[in-house]
Coordinates of C-alpha atoms and ligand atoms in Angstrom, one line a residue:
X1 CA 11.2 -21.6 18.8
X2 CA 12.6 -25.0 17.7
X3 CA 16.2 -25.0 17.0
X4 CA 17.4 -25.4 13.2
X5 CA 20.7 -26.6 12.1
X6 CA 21.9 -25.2 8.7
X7 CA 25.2 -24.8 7.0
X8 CA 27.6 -22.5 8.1
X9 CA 28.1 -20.3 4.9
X10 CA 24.5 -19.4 4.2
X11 CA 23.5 -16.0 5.9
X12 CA 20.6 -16.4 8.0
X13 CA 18.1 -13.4 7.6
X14 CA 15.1 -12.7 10.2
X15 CA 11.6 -11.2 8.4
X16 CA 8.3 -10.6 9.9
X17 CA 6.1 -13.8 9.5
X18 CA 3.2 -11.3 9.0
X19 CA 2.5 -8.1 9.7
X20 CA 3.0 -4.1 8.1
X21 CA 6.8 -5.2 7.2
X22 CA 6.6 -8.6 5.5
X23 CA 5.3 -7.8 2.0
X24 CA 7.6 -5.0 1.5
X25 CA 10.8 -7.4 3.3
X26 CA 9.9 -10.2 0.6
X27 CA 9.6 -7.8 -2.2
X28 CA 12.8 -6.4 -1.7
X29 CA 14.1 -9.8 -1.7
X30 CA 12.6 -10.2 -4.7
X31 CA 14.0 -7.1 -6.6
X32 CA 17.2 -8.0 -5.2
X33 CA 16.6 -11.4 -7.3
X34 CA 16.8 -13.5 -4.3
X35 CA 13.9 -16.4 -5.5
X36 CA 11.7 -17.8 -2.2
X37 CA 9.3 -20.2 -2.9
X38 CA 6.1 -20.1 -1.3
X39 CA 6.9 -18.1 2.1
X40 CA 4.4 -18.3 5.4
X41 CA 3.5 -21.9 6.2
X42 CA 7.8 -22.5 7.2
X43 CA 9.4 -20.9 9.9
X44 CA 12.3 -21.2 8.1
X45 CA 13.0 -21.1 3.6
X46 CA 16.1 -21.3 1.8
X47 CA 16.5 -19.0 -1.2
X48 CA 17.3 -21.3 -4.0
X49 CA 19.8 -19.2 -5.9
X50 CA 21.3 -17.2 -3.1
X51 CA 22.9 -18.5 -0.2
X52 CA 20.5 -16.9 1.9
X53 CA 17.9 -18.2 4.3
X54 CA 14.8 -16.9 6.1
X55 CA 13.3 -17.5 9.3
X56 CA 10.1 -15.9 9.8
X57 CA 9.1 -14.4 12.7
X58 CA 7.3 -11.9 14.9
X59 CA 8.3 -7.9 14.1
X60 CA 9.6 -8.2 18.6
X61 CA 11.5 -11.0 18.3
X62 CA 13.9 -9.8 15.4
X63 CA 15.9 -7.5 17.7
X64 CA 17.4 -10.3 19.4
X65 CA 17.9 -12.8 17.0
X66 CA 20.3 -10.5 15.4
X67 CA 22.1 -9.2 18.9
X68 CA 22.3 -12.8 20.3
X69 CA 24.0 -13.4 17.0
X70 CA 21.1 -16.5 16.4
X71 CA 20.9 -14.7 13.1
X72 CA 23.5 -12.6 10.7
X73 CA 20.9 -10.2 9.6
X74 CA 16.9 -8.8 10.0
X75 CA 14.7 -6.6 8.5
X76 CA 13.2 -4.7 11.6
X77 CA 11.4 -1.2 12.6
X78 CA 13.5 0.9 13.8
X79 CA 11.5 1.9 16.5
X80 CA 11.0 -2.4 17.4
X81 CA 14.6 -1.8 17.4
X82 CA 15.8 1.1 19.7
X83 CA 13.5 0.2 22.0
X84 CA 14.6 -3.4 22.2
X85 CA 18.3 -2.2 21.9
X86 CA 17.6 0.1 25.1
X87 CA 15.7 -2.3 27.3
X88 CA 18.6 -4.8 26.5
X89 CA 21.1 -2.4 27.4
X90 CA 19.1 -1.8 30.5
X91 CA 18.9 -5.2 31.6
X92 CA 22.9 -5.7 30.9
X93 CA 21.8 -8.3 27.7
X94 CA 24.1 -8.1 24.7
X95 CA 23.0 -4.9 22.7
X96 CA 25.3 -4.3 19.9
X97 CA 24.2 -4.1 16.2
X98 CA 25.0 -2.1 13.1
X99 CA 22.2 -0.9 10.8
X100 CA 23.2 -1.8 7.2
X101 CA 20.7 0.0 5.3
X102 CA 17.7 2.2 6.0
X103 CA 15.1 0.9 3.7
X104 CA 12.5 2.8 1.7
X105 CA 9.2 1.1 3.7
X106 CA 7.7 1.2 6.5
X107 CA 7.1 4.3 7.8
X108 CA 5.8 5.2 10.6
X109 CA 5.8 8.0 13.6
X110 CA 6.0 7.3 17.3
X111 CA 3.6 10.4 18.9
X112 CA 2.4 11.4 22.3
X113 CA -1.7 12.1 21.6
X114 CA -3.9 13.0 24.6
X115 CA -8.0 12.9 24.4
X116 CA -9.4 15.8 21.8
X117 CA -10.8 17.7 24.8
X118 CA -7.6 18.1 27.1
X119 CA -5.8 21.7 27.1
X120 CA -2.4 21.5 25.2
X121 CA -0.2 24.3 25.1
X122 CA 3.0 22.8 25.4
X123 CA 5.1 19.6 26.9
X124 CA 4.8 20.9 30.4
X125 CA 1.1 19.8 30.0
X126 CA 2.0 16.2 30.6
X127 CA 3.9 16.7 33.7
X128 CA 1.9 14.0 36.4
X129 CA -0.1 12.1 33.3
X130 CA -0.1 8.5 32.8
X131 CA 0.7 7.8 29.4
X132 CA -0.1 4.3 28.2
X133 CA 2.4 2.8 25.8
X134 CA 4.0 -0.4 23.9
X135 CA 7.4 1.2 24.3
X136 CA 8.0 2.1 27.2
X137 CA 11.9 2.7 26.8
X138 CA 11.5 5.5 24.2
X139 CA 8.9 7.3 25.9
X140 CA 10.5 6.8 29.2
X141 CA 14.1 8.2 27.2
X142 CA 12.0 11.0 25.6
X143 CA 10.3 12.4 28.9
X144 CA 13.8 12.2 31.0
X145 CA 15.1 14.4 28.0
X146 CA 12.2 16.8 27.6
X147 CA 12.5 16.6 31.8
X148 CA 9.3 15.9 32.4
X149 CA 8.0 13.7 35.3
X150 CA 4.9 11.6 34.1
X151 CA 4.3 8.0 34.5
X152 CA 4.3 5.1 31.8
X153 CA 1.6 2.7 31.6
X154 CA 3.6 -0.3 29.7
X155 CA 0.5 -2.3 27.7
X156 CA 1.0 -4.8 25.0
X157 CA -1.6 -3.7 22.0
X158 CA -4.7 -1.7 22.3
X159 CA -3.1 1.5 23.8
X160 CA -5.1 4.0 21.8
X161 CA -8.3 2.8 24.0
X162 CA -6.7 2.9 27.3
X163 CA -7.7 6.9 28.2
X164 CA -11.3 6.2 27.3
X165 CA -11.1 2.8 29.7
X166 CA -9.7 5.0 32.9
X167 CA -5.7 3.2 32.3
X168 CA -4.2 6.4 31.6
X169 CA -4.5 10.1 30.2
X170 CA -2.6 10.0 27.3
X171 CA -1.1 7.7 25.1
X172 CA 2.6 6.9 22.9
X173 CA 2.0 4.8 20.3
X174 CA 2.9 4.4 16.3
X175 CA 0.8 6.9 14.0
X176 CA 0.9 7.1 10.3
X177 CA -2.6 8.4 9.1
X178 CA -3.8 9.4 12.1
X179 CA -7.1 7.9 11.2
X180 CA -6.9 5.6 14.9
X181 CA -6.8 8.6 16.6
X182 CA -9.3 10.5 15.3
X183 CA -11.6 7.4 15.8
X184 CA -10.4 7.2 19.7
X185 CA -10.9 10.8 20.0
X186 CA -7.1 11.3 20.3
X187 CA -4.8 14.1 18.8
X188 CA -0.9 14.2 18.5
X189 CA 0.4 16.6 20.0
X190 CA 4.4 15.7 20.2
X191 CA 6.0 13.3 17.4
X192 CA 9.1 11.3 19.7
X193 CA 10.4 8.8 17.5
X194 CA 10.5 8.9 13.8
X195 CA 11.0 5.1 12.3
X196 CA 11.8 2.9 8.9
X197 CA 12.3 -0.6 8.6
X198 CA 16.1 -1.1 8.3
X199 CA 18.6 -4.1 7.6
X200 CA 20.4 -5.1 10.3
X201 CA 23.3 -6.9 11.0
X202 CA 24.9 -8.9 14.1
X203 CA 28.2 -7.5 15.6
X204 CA 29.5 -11.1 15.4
X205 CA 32.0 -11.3 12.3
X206 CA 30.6 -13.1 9.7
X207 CA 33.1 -16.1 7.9
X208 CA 34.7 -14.7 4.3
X209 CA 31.4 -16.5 2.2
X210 CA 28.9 -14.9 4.2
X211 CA 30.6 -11.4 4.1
X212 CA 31.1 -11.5 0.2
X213 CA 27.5 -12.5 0.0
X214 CA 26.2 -9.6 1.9
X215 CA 28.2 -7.4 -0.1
X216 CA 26.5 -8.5 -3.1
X217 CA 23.0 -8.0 -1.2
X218 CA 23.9 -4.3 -0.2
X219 CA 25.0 -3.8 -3.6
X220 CA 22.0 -5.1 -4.7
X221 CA 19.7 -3.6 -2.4
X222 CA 21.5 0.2 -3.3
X223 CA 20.5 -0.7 -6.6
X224 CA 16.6 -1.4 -6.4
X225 CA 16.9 1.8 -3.3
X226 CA 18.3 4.3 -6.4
X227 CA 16.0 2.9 -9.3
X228 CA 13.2 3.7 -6.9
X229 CA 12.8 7.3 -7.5
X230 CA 15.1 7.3 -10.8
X231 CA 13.4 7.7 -14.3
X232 CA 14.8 6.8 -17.9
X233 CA 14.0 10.2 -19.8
X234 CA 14.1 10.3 -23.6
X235 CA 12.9 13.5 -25.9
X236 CA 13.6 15.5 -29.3
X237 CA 15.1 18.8 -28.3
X238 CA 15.6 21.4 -31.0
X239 CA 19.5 22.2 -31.2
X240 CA 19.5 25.6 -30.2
X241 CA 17.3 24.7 -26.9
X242 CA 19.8 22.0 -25.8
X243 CA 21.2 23.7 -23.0
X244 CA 18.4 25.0 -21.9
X245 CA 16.3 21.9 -21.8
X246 CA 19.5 20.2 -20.0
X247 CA 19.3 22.3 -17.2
X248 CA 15.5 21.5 -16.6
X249 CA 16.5 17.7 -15.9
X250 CA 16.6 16.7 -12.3
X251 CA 19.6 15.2 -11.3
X252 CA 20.8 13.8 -14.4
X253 CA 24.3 13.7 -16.0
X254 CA 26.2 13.4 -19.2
X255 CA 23.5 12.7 -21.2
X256 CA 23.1 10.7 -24.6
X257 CA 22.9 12.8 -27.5
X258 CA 21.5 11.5 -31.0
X259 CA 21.1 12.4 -34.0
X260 CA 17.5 12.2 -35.3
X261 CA 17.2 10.9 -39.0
X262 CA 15.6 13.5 -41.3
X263 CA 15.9 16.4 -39.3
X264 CA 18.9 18.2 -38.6
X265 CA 17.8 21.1 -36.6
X266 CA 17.0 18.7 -33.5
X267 CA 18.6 15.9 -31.6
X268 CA 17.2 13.3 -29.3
X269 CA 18.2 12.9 -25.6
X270 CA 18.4 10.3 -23.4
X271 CA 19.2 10.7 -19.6
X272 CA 18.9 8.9 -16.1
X273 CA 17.1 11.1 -14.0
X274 CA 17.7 10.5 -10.1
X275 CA 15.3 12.2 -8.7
X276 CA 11.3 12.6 -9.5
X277 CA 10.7 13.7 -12.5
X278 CA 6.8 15.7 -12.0
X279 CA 4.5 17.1 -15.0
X280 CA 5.7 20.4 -13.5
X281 CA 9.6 19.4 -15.2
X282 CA 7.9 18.1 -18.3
X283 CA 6.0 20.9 -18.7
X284 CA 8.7 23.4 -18.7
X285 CA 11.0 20.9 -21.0
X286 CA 7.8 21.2 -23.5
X287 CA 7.9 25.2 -23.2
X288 CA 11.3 24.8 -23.6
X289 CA 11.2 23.5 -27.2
X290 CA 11.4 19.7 -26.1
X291 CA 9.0 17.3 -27.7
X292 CA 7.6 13.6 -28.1
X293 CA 8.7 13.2 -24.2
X294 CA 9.1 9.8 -22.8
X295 CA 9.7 9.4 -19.0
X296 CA 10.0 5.2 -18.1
X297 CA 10.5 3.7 -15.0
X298 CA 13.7 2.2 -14.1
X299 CA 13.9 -1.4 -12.4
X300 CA 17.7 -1.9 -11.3
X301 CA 20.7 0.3 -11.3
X302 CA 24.6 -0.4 -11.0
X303 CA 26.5 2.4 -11.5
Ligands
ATP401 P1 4.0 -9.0 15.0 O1 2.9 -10.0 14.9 O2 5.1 -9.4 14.0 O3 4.5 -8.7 16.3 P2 3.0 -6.3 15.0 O4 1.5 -6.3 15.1 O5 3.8 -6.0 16.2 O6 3.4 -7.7 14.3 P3 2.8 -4.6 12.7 O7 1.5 -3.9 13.0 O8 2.8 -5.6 11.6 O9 3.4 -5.2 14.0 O10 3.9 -3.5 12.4 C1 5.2 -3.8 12.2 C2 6.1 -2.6 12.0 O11 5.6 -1.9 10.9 C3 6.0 -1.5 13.1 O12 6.8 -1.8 14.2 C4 6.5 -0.3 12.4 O13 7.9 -0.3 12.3 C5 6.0 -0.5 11.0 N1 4.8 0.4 10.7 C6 4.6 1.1 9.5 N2 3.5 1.8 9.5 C7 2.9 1.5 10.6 C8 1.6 1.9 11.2 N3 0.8 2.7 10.6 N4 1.3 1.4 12.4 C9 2.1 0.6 13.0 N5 3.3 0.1 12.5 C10 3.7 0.6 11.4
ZN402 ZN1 5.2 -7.0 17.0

């Protein structure tokens, strides 16, 4: 990687160049109003209204930018993460880093899955396999746990084909539909390590400009995280049904009551909703007396 100099008081945060996590990372970004131009072709990007800058970079490489302290922050699996965090720790490398935030993408399952065919009754059944893997650490860490004594098969990519080319019996690797087993003839059987992308931070301390700027990120970042699943819920409710139709409204409080011009025997209502709202809720609110019901999507929230 060629060396970059850049000012002191800008953070410096690693993405994924390309890959699962980078959409999502530069959205985020985005909603957080962090402007990039044009991302991709530049290892590294200055955000022009932020002092932020990005280096892109491969998923396996963020760990230890951020625990060498080459960069303040990334946006990493966690499972890319434990397992770099324990093969460092292993090896006696600098290890140390906080998670700032959990983020709301990224997803993913880390499952032991063993050819259709084999007997499975329980995790005994894998004592003496060779399970082939890309992260050796947490399947290593899981087995010692579950004391089981099997062997790991460390490969780079194209696990899920190693049982049906003789490498190994069964397989660890990252499951989310499950589609990539089915076509390999494979079935989970054990979920080890369950994984979202997360912010990270280094444990070096940052200088008072950076810190106050990642302040404002987190607080910017719990905004967009809350207005994900929060709605903006407006209705006529007759009078006598107020309390009743209150009560239906997930997660919301103190709402804003109106008057409604002309008619005296209703009100309208306006309230933040945190949670979901489904056609389940706004059918009940209808059978409750609510009408003209209005449920819009909220984009940022500072409470
Ligand atoms: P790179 O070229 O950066 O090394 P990669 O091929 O290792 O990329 P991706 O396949 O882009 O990585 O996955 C990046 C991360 O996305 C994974 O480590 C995991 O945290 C997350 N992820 C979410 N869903 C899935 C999935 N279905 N399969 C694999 N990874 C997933
Ligand atoms: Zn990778």
């Amino acid at each position: 990687m060629p060396p970059v100099t850049l000012p002191t008081d800008r953070l410096r945060l690693a993405i994924q160049k390309s890959g699962r996590l980078s959409t999502d990372s530069l959205d985020l970004l985005k909603s957080c109003g962090i402007k990039i131009k044009a991302p991709k072709e530049k290892l590294l990007l200055h955000a022009d209204n932020f002092p932020v800058d990005l280096l892109f970079v491969r998923d396996d490489d963020i760990p230890q930018l951020v625990m060498d302290g080459v960069c303040d922050l990334g946006i990493v699996g966690q499972n890319v993460l434990e397992e770099s965090s324990l093969e460092r720790r292993n090896a006696g490398s600098r290890h140390a880093y906080s998670v700032e935030r959990v983020l709301d993408f990224g997803g993913c399952r880390l499952a032991i899955a063993i050819p259709e065919e084999r007997p499975f009754s329980s995790l005994k059944d894998l004592e003496g396999l060779r399970i082939a893997t890309s992260y050796p650490q947490l399947t290593g860490r899981f087995l010692a746990e579950q004391n089981i004594k099997a062997d790991v098969v460390t490969l780079s990519g194209s696990v899920e084909i190693a049982p049906r080319l003789g490498l190994a019996d069964a397989i660890c690797d990252l499951v989310s539909s499950g589609s990539t087993l089915e076509a390999n003839k494979l079935r989970a059987v054990e979920t080890i390590f369950k994984s979202k992308a997360a912010l990270i931070r280094s444990d070096r301390s940052l200088t008072a400009e950076k810190s106050h700027a990642l302040d404002i990120m987190l607080s910017r970042i719990d905004g967009v995280q809350k207005a994900a699943d929060a709605k903006y819920i407006m209705l006529h409710a007759p009078k006598a049904a107020l309390a009743e139709i209150r009560k239906l409204l997930p997660g919301s409080e103190n709402p804003t009551i109106l008057p409604l011009a002309g008619d005296d025997t209703k009100v309208a209502l306006h309230a933040v909703c945190q949670e979901a709202v489904f056609w389940e809720t706004m059918e009940s609110l209808k059978k409750a007396g609510a009408s003209s019901i209005l449920v819009l999507p909220i984009e940022k929230m500072m409470l």
